[in-house]
Short mmCIF file of C-alpha atoms and ligand atoms in Angstrom, two decimals:
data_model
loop_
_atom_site.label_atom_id
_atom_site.label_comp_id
_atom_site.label_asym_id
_atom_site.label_seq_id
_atom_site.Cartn_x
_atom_site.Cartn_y
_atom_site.Cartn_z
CA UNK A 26 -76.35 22.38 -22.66
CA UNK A 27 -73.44 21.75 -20.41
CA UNK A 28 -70.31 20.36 -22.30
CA UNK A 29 -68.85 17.50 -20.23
CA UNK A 30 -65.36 16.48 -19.56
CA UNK A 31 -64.27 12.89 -18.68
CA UNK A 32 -65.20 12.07 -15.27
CA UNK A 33 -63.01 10.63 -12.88
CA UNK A 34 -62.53 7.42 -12.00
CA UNK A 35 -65.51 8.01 -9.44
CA UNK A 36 -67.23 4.87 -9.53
CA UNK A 37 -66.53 1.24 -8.02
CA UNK A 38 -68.67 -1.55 -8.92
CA UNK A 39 -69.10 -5.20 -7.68
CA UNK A 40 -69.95 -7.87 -9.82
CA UNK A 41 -70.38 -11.94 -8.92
CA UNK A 42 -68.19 -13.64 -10.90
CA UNK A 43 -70.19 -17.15 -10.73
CA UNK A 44 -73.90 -17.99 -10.47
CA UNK A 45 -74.81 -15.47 -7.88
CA UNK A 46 -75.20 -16.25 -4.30
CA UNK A 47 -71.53 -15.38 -4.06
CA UNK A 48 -71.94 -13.45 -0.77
CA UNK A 49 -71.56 -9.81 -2.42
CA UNK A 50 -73.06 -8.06 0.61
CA UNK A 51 -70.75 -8.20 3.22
CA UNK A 52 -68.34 -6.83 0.94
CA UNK A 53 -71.02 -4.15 0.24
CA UNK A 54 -71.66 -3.51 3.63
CA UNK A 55 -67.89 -2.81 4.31
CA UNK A 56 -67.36 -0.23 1.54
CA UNK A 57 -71.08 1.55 1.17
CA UNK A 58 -69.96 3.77 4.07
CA UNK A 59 -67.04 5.40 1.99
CA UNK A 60 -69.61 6.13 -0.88
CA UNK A 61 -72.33 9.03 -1.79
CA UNK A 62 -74.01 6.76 -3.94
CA UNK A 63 -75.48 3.33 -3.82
CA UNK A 64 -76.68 2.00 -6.91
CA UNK A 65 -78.38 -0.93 -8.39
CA UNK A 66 -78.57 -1.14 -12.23
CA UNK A 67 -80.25 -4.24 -13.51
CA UNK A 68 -82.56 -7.44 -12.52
CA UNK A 69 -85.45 -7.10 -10.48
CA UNK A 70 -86.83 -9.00 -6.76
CA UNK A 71 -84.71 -12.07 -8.14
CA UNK A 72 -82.20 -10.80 -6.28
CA UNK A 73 -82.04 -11.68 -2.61
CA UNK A 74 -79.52 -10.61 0.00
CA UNK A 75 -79.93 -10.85 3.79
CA UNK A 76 -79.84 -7.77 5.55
CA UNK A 77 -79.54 -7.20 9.73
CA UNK A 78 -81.76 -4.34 10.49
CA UNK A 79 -82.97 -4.31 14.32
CA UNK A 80 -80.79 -7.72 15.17
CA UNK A 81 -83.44 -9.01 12.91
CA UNK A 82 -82.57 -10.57 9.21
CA UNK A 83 -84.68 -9.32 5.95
CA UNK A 84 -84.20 -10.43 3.01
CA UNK A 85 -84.26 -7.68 0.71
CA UNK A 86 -84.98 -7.91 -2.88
CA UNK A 87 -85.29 -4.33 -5.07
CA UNK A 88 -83.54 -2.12 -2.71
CA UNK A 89 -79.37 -2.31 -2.72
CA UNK A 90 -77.88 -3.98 0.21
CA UNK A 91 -76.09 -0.52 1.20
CA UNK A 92 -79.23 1.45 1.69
CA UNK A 93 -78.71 0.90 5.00
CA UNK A 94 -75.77 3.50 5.28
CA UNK A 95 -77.90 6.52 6.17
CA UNK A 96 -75.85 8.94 4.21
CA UNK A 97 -75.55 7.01 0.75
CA UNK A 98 -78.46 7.89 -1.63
CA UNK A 99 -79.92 5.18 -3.36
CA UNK A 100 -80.23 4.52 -6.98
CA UNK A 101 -82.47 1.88 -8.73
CA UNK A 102 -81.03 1.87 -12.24
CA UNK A 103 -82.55 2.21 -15.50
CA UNK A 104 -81.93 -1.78 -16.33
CA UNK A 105 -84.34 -2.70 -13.40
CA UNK A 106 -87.77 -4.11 -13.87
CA UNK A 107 -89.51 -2.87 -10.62
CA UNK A 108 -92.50 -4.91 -8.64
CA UNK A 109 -93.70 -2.25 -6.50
CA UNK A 110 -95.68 -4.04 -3.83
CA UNK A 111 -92.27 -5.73 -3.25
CA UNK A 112 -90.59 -1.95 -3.10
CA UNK A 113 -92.86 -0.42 -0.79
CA UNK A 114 -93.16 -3.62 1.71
CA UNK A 115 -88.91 -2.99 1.79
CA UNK A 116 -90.01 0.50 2.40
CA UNK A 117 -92.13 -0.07 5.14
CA UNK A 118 -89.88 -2.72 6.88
CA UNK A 119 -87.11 -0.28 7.45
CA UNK A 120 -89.80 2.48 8.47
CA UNK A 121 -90.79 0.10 11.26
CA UNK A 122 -87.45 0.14 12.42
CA UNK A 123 -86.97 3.84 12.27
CA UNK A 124 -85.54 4.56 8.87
CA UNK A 125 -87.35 6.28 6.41
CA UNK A 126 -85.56 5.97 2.81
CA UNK A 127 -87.70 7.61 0.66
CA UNK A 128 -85.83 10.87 0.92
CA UNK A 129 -83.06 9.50 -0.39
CA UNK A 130 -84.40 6.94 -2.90
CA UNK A 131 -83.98 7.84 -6.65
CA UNK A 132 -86.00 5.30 -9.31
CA UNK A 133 -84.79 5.34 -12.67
CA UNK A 134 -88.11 6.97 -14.83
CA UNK A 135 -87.01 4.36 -17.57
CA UNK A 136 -86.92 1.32 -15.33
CA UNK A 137 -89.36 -0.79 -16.29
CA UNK A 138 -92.60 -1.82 -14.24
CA UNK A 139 -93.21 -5.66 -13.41
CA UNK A 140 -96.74 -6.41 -12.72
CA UNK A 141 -98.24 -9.09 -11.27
CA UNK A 142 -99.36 -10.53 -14.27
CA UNK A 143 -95.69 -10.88 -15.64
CA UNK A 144 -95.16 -13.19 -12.54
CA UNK A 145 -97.68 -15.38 -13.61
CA UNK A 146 -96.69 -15.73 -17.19
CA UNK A 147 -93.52 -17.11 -15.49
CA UNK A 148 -94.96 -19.56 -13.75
CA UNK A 149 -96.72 -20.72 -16.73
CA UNK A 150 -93.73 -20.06 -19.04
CA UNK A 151 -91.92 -22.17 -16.47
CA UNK A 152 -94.68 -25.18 -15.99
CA UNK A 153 -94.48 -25.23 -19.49
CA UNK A 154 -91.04 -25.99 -19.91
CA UNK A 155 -90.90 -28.24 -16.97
CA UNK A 156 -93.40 -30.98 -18.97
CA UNK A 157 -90.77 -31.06 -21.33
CA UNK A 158 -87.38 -31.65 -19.60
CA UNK A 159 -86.75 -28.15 -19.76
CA UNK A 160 -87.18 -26.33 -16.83
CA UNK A 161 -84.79 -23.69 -16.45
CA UNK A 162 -86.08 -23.31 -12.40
CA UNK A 163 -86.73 -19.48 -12.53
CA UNK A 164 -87.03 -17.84 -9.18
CA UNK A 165 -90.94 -16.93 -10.58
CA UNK A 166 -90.30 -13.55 -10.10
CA UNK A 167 -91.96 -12.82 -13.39
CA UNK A 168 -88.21 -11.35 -14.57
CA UNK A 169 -88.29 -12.84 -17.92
CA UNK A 170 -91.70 -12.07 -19.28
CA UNK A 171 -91.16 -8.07 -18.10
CA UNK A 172 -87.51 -8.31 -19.85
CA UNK A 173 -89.81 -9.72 -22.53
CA UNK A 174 -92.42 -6.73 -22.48
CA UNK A 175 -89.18 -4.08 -22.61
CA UNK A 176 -87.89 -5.99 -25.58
CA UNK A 177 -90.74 -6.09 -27.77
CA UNK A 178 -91.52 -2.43 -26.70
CA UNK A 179 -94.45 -3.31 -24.92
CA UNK A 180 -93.14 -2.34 -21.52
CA UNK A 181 -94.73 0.26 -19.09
CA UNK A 182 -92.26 2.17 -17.29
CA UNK A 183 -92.02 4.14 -14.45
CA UNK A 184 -92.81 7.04 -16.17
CA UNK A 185 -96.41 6.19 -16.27
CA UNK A 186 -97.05 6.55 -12.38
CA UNK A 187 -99.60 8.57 -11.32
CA UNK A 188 -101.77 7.65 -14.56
CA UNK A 189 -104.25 5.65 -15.13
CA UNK A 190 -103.19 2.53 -17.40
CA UNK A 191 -106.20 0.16 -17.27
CA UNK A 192 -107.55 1.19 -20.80
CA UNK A 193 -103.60 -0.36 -21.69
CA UNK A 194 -103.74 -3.28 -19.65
CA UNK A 195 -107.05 -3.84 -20.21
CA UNK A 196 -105.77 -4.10 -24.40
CA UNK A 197 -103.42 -7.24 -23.30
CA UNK A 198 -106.55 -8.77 -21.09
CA UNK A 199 -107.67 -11.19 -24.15
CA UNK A 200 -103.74 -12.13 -25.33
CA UNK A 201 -102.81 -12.98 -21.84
CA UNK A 202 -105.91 -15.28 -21.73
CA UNK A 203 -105.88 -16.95 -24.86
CA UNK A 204 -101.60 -17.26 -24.64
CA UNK A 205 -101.05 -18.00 -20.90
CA UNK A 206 -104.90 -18.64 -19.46
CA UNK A 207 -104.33 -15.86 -17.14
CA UNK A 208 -107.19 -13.65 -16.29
CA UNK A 209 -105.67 -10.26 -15.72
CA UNK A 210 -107.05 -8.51 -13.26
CA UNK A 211 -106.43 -4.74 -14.07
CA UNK A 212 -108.21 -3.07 -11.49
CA UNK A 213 -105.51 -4.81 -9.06
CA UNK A 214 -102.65 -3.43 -10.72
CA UNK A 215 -103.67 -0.06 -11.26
CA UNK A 216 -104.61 0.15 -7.34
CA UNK A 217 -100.91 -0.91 -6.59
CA UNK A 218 -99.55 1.74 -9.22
CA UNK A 219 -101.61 3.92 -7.20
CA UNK A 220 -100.69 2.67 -3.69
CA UNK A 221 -96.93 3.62 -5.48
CA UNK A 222 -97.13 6.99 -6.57
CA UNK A 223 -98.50 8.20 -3.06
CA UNK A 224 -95.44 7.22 -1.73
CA UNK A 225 -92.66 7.43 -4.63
CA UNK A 226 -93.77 10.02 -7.06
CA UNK A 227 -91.06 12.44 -5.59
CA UNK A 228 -88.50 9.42 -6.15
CA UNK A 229 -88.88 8.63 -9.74
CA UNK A 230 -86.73 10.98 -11.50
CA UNK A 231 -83.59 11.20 -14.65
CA UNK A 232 -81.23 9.36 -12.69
CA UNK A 233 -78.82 9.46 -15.81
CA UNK A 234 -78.98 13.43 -14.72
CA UNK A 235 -78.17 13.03 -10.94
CA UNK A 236 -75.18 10.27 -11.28
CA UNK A 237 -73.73 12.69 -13.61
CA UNK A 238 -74.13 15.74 -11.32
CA UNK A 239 -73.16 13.59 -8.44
CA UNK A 240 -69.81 12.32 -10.65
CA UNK A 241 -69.07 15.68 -11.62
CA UNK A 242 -68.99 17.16 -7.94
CA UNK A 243 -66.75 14.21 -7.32
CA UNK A 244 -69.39 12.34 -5.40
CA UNK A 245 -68.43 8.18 -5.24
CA UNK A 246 -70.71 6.14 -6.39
CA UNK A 247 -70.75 1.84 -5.62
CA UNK A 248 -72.82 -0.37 -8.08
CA UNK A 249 -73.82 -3.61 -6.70
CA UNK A 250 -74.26 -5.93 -9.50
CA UNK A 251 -77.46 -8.55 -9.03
CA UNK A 252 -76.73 -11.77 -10.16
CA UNK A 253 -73.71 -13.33 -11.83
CA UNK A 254 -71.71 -13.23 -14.95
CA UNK A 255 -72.89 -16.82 -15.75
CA UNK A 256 -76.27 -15.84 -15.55
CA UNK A 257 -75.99 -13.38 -18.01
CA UNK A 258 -77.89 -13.26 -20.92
CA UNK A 259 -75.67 -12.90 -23.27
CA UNK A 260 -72.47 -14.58 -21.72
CA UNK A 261 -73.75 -16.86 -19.29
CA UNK A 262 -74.62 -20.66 -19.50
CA UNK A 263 -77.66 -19.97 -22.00
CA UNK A 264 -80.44 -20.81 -21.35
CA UNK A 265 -79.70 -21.62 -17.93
CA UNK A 266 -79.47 -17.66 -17.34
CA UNK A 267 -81.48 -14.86 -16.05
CA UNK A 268 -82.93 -12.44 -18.47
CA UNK A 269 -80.89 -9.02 -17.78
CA UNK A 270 -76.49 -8.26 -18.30
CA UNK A 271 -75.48 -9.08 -15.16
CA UNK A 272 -71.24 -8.21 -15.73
CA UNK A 273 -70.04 -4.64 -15.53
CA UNK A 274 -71.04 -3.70 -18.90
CA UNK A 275 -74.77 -4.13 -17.63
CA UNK A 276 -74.18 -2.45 -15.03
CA UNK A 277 -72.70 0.64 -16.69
CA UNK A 278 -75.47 0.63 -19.62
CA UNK A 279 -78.39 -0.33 -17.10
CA UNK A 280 -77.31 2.75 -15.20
CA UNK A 281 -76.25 5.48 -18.10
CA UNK A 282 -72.56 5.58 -16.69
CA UNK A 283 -69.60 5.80 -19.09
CA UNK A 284 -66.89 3.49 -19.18
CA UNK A 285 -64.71 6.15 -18.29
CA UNK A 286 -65.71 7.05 -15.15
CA UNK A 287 -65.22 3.38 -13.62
CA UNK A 288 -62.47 2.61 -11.31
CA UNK A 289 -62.56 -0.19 -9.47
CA UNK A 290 -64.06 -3.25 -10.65
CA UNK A 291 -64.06 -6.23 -7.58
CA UNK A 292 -64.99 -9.41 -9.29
CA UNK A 293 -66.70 -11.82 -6.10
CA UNK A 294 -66.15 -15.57 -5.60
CA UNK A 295 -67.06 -18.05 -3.21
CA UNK A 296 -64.25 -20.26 -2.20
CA UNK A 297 -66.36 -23.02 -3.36
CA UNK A 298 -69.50 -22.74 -5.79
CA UNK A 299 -73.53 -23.00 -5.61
CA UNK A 300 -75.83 -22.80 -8.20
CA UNK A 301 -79.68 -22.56 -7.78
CA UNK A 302 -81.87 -23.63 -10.86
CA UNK A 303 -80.79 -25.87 -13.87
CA UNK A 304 -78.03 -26.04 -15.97
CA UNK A 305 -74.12 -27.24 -16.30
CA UNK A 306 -72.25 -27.41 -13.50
CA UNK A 307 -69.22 -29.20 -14.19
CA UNK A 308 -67.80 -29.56 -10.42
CA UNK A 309 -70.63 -29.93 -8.43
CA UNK A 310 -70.66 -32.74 -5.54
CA UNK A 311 -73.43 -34.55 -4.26
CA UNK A 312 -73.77 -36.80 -1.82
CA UNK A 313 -72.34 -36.25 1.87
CA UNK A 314 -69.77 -33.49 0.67
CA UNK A 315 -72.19 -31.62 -1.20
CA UNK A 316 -74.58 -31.66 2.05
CA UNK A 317 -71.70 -30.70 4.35
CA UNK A 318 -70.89 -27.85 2.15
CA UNK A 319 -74.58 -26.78 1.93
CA UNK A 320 -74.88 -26.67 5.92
CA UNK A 321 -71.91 -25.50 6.56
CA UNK A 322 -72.29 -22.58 4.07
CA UNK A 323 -75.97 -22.25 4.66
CA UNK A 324 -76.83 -22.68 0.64
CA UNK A 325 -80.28 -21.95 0.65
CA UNK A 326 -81.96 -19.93 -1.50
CA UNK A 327 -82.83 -16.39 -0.05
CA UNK A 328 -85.86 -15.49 -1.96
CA UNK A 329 -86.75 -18.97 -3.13
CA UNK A 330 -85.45 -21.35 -0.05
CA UNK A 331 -84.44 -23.68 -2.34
CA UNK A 332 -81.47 -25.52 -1.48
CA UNK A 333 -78.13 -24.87 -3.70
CA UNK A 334 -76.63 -27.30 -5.72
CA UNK A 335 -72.71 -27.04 -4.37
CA UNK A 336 -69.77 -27.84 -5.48
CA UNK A 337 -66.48 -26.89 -5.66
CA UNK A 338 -64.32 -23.75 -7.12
CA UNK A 339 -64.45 -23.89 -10.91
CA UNK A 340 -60.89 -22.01 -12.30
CA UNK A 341 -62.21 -21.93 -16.00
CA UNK A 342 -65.12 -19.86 -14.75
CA UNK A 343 -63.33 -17.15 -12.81
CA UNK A 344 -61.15 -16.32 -15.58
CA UNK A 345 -64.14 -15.67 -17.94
CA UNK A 346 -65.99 -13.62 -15.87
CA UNK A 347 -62.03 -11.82 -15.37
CA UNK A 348 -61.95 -11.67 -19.07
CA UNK A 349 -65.70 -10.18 -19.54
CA UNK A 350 -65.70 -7.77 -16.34
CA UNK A 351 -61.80 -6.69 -16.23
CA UNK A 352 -61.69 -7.60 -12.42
CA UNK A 353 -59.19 -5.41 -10.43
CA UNK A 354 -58.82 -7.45 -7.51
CA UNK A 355 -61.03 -10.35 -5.62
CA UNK A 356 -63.17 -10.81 -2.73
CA UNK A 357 -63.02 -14.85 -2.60
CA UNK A 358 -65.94 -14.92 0.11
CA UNK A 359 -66.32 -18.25 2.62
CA UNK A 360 -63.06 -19.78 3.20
CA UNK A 361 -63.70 -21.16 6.21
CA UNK A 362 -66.47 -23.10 5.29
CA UNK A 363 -63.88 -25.44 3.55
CA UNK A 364 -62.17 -25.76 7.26
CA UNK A 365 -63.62 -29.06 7.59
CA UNK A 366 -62.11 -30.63 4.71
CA UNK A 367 -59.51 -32.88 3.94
CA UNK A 368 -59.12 -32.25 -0.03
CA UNK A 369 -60.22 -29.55 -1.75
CA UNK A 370 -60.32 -30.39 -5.09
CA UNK A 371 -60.17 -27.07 -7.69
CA UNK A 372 -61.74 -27.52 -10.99
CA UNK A 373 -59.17 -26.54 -13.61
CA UNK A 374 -60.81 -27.31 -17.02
CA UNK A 375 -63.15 -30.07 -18.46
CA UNK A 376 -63.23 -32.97 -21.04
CA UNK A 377 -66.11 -34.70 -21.96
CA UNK A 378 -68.50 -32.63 -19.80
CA UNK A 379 -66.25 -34.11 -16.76
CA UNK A 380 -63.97 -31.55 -14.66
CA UNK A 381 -60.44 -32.12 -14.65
CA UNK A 382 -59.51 -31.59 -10.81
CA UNK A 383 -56.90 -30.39 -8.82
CA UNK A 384 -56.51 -31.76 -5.03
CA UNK A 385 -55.00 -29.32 -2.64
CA UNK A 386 -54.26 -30.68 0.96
CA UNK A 387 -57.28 -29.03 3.50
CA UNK A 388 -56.17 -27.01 6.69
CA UNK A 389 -58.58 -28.80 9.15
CA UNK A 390 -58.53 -25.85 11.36
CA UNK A 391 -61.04 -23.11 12.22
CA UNK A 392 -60.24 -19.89 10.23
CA UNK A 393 -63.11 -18.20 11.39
CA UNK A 394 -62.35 -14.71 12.21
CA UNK A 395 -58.85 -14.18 10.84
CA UNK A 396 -58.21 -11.01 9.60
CA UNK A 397 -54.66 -11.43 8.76
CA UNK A 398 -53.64 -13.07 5.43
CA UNK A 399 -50.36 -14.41 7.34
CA UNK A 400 -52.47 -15.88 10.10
CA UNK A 401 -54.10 -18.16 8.12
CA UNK A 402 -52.89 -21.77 7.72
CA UNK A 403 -50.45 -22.47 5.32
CA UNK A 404 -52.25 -24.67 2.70
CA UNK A 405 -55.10 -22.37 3.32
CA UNK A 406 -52.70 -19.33 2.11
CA UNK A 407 -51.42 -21.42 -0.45
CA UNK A 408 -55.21 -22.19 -2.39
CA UNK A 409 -55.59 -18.23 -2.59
CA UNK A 410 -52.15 -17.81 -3.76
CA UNK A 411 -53.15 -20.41 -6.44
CA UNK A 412 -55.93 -18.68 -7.37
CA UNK A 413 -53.85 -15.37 -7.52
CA UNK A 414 -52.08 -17.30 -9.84
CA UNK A 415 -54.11 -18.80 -12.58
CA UNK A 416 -56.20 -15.24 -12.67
CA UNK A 417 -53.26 -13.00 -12.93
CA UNK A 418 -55.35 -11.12 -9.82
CA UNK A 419 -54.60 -9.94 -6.64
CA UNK A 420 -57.39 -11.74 -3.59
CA UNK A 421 -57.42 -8.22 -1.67
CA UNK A 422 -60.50 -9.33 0.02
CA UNK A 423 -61.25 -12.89 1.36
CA UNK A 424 -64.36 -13.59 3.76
CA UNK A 425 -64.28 -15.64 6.60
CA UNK A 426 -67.15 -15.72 8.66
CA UNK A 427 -70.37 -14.39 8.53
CA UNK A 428 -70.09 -11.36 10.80
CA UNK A 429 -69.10 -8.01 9.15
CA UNK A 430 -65.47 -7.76 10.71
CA UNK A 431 -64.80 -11.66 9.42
CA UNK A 432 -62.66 -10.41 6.29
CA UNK A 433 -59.54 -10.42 5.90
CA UNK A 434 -58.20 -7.26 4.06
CA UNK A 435 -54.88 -7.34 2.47
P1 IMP B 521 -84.88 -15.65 -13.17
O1 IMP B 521 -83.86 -14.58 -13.00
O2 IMP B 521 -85.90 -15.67 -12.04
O3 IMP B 521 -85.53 -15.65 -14.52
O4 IMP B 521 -84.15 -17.07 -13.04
C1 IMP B 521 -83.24 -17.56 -14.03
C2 IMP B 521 -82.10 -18.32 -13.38
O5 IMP B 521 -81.30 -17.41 -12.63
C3 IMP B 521 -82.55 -19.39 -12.37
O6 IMP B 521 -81.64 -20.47 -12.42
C4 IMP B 521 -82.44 -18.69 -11.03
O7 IMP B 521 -82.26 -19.59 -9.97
C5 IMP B 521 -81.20 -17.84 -11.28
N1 IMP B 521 -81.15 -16.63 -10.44
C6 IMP B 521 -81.82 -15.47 -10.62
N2 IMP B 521 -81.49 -14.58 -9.68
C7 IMP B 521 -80.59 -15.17 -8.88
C8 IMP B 521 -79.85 -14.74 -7.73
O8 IMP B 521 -79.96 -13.60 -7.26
N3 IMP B 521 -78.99 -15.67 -7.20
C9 IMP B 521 -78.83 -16.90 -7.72
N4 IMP B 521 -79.49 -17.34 -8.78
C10 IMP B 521 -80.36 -16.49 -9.36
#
């Protein structure tokens, strides 16, 4: 066995620093070129982000938004719970447009499998909670009840392609009946786990092994974190949360990397704030402001459609996810979608369940486009300075406008 030395700082990750949504692709989509490796690490088709491939938008839900740079390999982490169908129709989109993957795909043998029946149980686990004032508005992915499977051991992971598992499923037939009224319907998802292994048996593989070979040739590797910090499990607004460690600690565990070998962490924040599902959101807006900053900023879910709560920029929040993830700089993402406004109040605490705002004077002028920090308008420069401020971190990266090249870089 190979003694290892400390790897280098190798690996960059980015991580949503509110409740996800926060427009971490674009950034993606500018770095993934300098990078070997692309890797997701937790969460499962939850996750939603809107890819251009063909001058047609996907949404893609398993597969990292930097798959797309032909190069990178691709790395679905140990911390994911997989639906396949879902994998291999993202598969098959980007064949039809001339770009086969699967060479370069890597799944995690310990991710865990998500079945169709685990989809169900959230709807059900969902209904349920609904009738009593306590919907937590899931995207119905069924990513709690596989989380729940891994956790009480139960899980089947991907491992077990390529054998037969109905005599297993088969065992949970009467339980998922009498607990949930679902009929499960084995012979379906064996047929998919076989539809799977014909085309990702060669994929499934220790990635723990490979990111460590890849480190230790001095390969770079970019995580894209899935979710937000306050939808974490642990740290997030509980229960309002999703069931996997969305910060960077996630990340590393969900993927086997060391703490050590991280460089750069890039915490992601809109310039505003959206939330989909239930739960506390101390500066959200309704009314004609919150509809002018759903349009304007398109706030729609991508895998559910479900409009966004909005609001605005919450302070308290960014420095918690700073304090949980160690951010080294930001990427505040959709400044100009404030251009319209007047005030632009900045939550800065909260008493009594009420925010505690701060008005800053708006710019009222199209910054669509800029690339230049010193071309923006003054009180426009003066809200990121602020937020420089009250983080203690540098804004190296501020988005504004939805094409690739609308970032400013600093
Ligand atoms: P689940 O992850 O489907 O169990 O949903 C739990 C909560 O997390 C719900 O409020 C979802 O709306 C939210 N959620 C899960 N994934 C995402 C995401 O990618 N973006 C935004 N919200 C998400």
């Amino acid at each position: 066995m190979q003694r290892m030395k400390s790897p280098a700082s190798v690996v960059t990750a980015v991580i949503g620093a509110q409740w996800g949504d926060e427009g971490k692709g674009k950034l993606i989509d500018l770095l993934a070129e300098n990078f070997d490796v692309v890797a997701r690490a937790c969460g499962g088709a939850n996750a939603g982000h809107t890819i251009v491939v063909g001058g047609k938008k996907h949404v893609f839900r398993l597969l990292p938004s930097g798959c797309l740079h032909t190069n990178a390999e691709i790395v679905l982490g140990a911390g994911m719970v997989m639906h396949l169908p879902t994998l291999l129709e993202e598969i098959g989109l980007l064949r039809n447009e001339g770009m086969d993957i699967v060479p370069r795909l890597r799944i995690s043998h310990e991710a865990h499998i998500l079945f169709d029946f685990h989809k169900e149980i959230d709807g059900v686990l969902e209904e349920r909670r609904s009738k009593l004032g306590k919907g937590i508005g899931t995207t119905r992915r069924g990513i709690g009840p596989a989380y729940m499977d891994k956790a009480a051991r139960t899980g089947i992971r991907m491992e077990k392609l390529g054998e037969d598992i109905r005599g297993e499923l088969q065992k949970r037939a009467d339980d998922l009946h009498v607990s949930y009224g679902i009929a499960l319907d084995a012979e379906r998802e064996q047929k998919q786990l076989n539809d799977a292994e014909t085309m990702l048996k060669s994929c499934v593989t220790d990635t723990i092994q490979l990111l460590h070979d890849r480190m230790y040739s001095g390969k770079r590797i970019l995580i894209e974190g899935a979710q937000a910090t306050l939808l974490d499990i642990d740290h997030g607004t509980y229960p309002y949360v999703t069931s996997s460690s969305t910060t960077i600690a996630g990340a590393l565990q969900g993927l086997g990397i060391p703490p050590n070998a991280l460089g750069e962490v890039i915490g992601v924040a809109k310039a505003y704030c959206t939330r989909v599902g239930a739960g506390e959101f101390f500066t959200e807006v309704e009314g004609s402001i919150g509809e002018r900053l759903r349009e304007r900023g398109g706030e729609y879910g991508s895998v559910t459609k479900r409009p966004r709560r909005c609001g605005w920029l919450h302070l308290p929040d960014l420095i918690r996810s700073a304090m949980i993830n160690g951010f080294s700089c930001w990427n505040i993402t959709k400044l100009d979608v404030l251009d319209t406004e007047a005030v632009i109040p900045v939550g800065m605490g909260e008493k009594n369940g009420k925010a505690i705002m701060q008005e800053f004077v708006g710019w009222k002028t199209s910054t669509v486009g800029v690339t230049a920090f010193d071309d923006l308008p003054k009180q426009a420069q003066q809200l990121v300075v602020f937020i420089e401020q009250e983080t203690g971190i540098p804004v190296r990266y501020i988005g504004t406008g939805q094409g690739r090249e609308e970032m400013i870089v600093r």
